[in-house]
PDB file of C-alpha atoms in Angstrom:
ATOM      1  CA  MET A   1     -17.068  -5.529  31.487  1.00  0.00           C
ATOM      2  CA  THR A   2     -17.884  -8.187  28.915  1.00  0.00           C
ATOM      3  CA  GLN A   3     -18.370 -11.675  30.289  1.00  0.00           C
ATOM      4  CA  VAL A   4     -17.089 -14.460  28.073  1.00  0.00           C
ATOM      5  CA  ASN A   5     -18.862 -17.805  27.906  1.00  0.00           C
ATOM      6  CA  PRO A   6     -17.304 -20.380  25.566  1.00  0.00           C
ATOM      7  CA  GLU A   7     -20.429 -22.551  25.813  1.00  0.00           C
ATOM      8  CA  PHE A   8     -22.606 -19.795  24.356  1.00  0.00           C
ATOM      9  CA  ALA A   9     -22.145 -21.026  20.760  1.00  0.00           C
ATOM     10  CA  GLU A  10     -23.529 -24.425  21.765  1.00  0.00           C
ATOM     11  CA  LYS A  11     -26.554 -22.790  23.380  1.00  0.00           C
ATOM     12  CA  LEU A  12     -27.329 -21.035  20.098  1.00  0.00           C
ATOM     13  CA  GLU A  13     -27.862 -24.384  18.394  1.00  0.00           C
ATOM     14  CA  ASP A  14     -31.384 -24.188  19.865  1.00  0.00           C
ATOM     15  CA  PHE A  15     -31.934 -21.199  17.561  1.00  0.00           C
ATOM     16  CA  GLY A  16     -30.532 -22.818  14.425  1.00  0.00           C
ATOM     17  CA  VAL A  17     -26.986 -21.503  14.770  1.00  0.00           C
ATOM     18  CA  ASP A  18     -24.718 -24.486  14.274  1.00  0.00           C
ATOM     19  CA  THR A  19     -21.895 -23.359  11.970  1.00  0.00           C
ATOM     20  CA  THR A  20     -20.313 -20.629  14.098  1.00  0.00           C
ATOM     21  CA  THR A  21     -17.260 -22.673  14.970  1.00  0.00           C
ATOM     22  CA  ASP A  22     -16.605 -23.306  11.256  1.00  0.00           C
ATOM     23  CA  CYS A  23     -15.796 -19.605  10.791  1.00  0.00           C
ATOM     24  CA  PHE A  24     -12.145 -18.637  11.140  1.00  0.00           C
ATOM     25  CA  ASN A  25     -12.747 -14.869  10.792  1.00  0.00           C
ATOM     26  CA  CYS A  26     -11.110 -14.435   7.389  1.00  0.00           C
ATOM     27  CA  GLY A  27     -13.292 -11.385   6.709  1.00  0.00           C
ATOM     28  CA  THR A  28     -14.614 -12.507   3.316  1.00  0.00           C
ATOM     29  CA  CYS A  29     -18.188 -11.994   4.494  1.00  0.00           C
ATOM     30  CA  ALA A  30     -17.420  -8.492   5.728  1.00  0.00           C
ATOM     31  CA  ALA A  31     -15.709  -7.615   2.452  1.00  0.00           C
ATOM     32  CA  ILE A  32     -18.664  -8.667   0.303  1.00  0.00           C
ATOM     33  CA  CYS A  33     -21.473  -7.468   2.581  1.00  0.00           C
ATOM     34  CA  PRO A  34     -23.353  -4.582   0.932  1.00  0.00           C
ATOM     35  CA  LEU A  35     -23.822  -2.986   4.344  1.00  0.00           C
ATOM     36  CA  ILE A  36     -20.075  -2.470   4.885  1.00  0.00           C
ATOM     37  CA  TYR A  37     -20.859  -1.708   8.498  1.00  0.00           C
ATOM     38  CA  GLU A  38     -18.054  -2.016  11.035  1.00  0.00           C
ATOM     39  CA  HIS A  39     -16.892  -5.440   9.871  1.00  0.00           C
ATOM     40  CA  PHE A  40     -20.406  -6.878   9.961  1.00  0.00           C
ATOM     41  CA  PRO A  41     -21.096  -9.867   9.971  1.00  0.00           C
ATOM     42  CA  ARG A  42     -17.576 -10.903  10.955  1.00  0.00           C
ATOM     43  CA  LYS A  43     -17.718  -8.959  14.225  1.00  0.00           C
ATOM     44  CA  ILE A  44     -20.999 -10.433  15.413  1.00  0.00           C
ATOM     45  CA  ILE A  45     -19.825 -13.971  14.568  1.00  0.00           C
ATOM     46  CA  ARG A  46     -16.700 -13.396  16.636  1.00  0.00           C
ATOM     47  CA  TYR A  47     -18.889 -12.294  19.556  1.00  0.00           C
ATOM     48  CA  VAL A  48     -20.689 -15.644  19.316  1.00  0.00           C
ATOM     49  CA  GLN A  49     -17.425 -17.585  19.176  1.00  0.00           C
ATOM     50  CA  ILE A  50     -16.078 -16.015  22.335  1.00  0.00           C
ATOM     51  CA  GLY A  51     -19.453 -16.079  24.062  1.00  0.00           C
ATOM     52  CA  ALA A  52     -19.892 -12.323  24.385  1.00  0.00           C
ATOM     53  CA  LYS A  53     -23.662 -12.524  24.776  1.00  0.00           C
ATOM     54  CA  ASP A  54     -23.947  -9.007  26.181  1.00  0.00           C
ATOM     55  CA  ARG A  55     -22.158  -7.558  23.137  1.00  0.00           C
ATOM     56  CA  ILE A  56     -24.646  -9.296  20.854  1.00  0.00           C
ATOM     57  CA  LEU A  57     -27.561  -7.958  22.852  1.00  0.00           C
ATOM     58  CA  ASP A  58     -26.014  -4.472  22.931  1.00  0.00           C
ATOM     59  CA  ASN A  59     -25.662  -4.540  19.139  1.00  0.00           C
ATOM     60  CA  TYR A  60     -28.957  -6.273  18.374  1.00  0.00           C
ATOM     61  CA  GLU A  61     -30.004  -3.587  15.887  1.00  0.00           C
ATOM     62  CA  ASP A  62     -27.161  -4.632  13.588  1.00  0.00           C
ATOM     63  CA  LEU A  63     -28.810  -8.015  13.124  1.00  0.00           C
ATOM     64  CA  TRP A  64     -31.840  -6.437  11.497  1.00  0.00           C
ATOM     65  CA  LYS A  65     -29.709  -4.450   9.050  1.00  0.00           C
ATOM     66  CA  CYS A  66     -28.795  -7.693   7.300  1.00  0.00           C
ATOM     67  CA  LEU A  67     -30.639  -7.984   3.980  1.00  0.00           C
ATOM     68  CA  HIS A  68     -30.076 -11.756   3.901  1.00  0.00           C
ATOM     69  CA  CYS A  69     -28.951 -11.346   0.289  1.00  0.00           C
ATOM     70  CA  GLY A  70     -26.789 -14.484   0.508  1.00  0.00           C
ATOM     71  CA  LEU A  71     -23.533 -12.976  -0.749  1.00  0.00           C
ATOM     72  CA  CYS A  72     -21.710 -13.892   2.457  1.00  0.00           C
ATOM     73  CA  ILE A  73     -23.024 -17.440   2.284  1.00  0.00           C
ATOM     74  CA  GLN A  74     -21.882 -17.833  -1.332  1.00  0.00           C
ATOM     75  CA  THR A  75     -18.369 -16.536  -0.691  1.00  0.00           C
ATOM     76  CA  CYS A  76     -17.553 -18.090   2.690  1.00  0.00           C
ATOM     77  CA  PRO A  77     -14.576 -20.415   2.140  1.00  0.00           C
ATOM     78  CA  ARG A  78     -15.518 -22.511   5.182  1.00  0.00           C
ATOM     79  CA  GLU A  79     -19.259 -22.696   4.368  1.00  0.00           C
ATOM     80  CA  ALA A  80     -20.020 -21.236   7.786  1.00  0.00           C
ATOM     81  CA  ASP A  81     -23.219 -19.642   6.425  1.00  0.00           C
ATOM     82  CA  PRO A  82     -22.856 -16.176   8.003  1.00  0.00           C
ATOM     83  CA  GLY A  83     -26.350 -15.162   6.858  1.00  0.00           C
ATOM     84  CA  ASP A  84     -27.886 -18.158   8.583  1.00  0.00           C
ATOM     85  CA  ILE A  85     -25.956 -17.328  11.749  1.00  0.00           C
ATOM     86  CA  ILE A  86     -27.449 -13.828  11.641  1.00  0.00           C
ATOM     87  CA  MET A  87     -30.959 -15.273  11.240  1.00  0.00           C
ATOM     88  CA  GLY A  88     -30.406 -17.562  14.238  1.00  0.00           C
ATOM     89  CA  LEU A  89     -29.136 -14.638  16.291  1.00  0.00           C
ATOM     90  CA  ARG A  90     -32.293 -12.728  15.453  1.00  0.00           C
ATOM     91  CA  ARG A  91     -34.302 -15.610  16.912  1.00  0.00           C
ATOM     92  CA  PHE A  92     -32.068 -15.589  19.987  1.00  0.00           C
ATOM     93  CA  VAL A  93     -32.513 -11.839  20.542  1.00  0.00           C
ATOM     94  CA  VAL A  94     -36.286 -12.095  20.183  1.00  0.00           C
ATOM     95  CA  ASP A  95     -36.305 -14.944  22.694  1.00  0.00           C
ATOM     96  CA  GLN A  96     -34.256 -12.858  25.153  1.00  0.00           C
ATOM     97  CA  TRP A  97     -36.620  -9.923  24.681  1.00  0.00           C
ATOM     98  CA  ARG A  98     -39.652 -12.129  25.375  1.00  0.00           C
ATOM     99  CA  ARG A  99     -38.060 -13.441  28.574  1.00  0.00           C
ATOM    100  CA  SER A 100     -37.309  -9.976  29.940  1.00  0.00           C
TER     101      SER A 100
END
């Protein structure tokens, strides 16, 4: 069972993730992403918004598939910087790995 923690997005500010709440899940980033992989990055951003930390950790490999090409950042209507969120989540996952 997935545990939800609404304060999780705030915790990620320590890893440079501060625009997650700006995203309203329109899907523009997923539509332009060259990976076209199961609604990435939209799905992983939604996991952050609802605080599904275990889902992020279960899908950590997806974070390293991001090419950081910047297309999602350029097309995001809310300037939520999906690519930067992915980079911050990488830092978070590495931190979790180091602590385990």
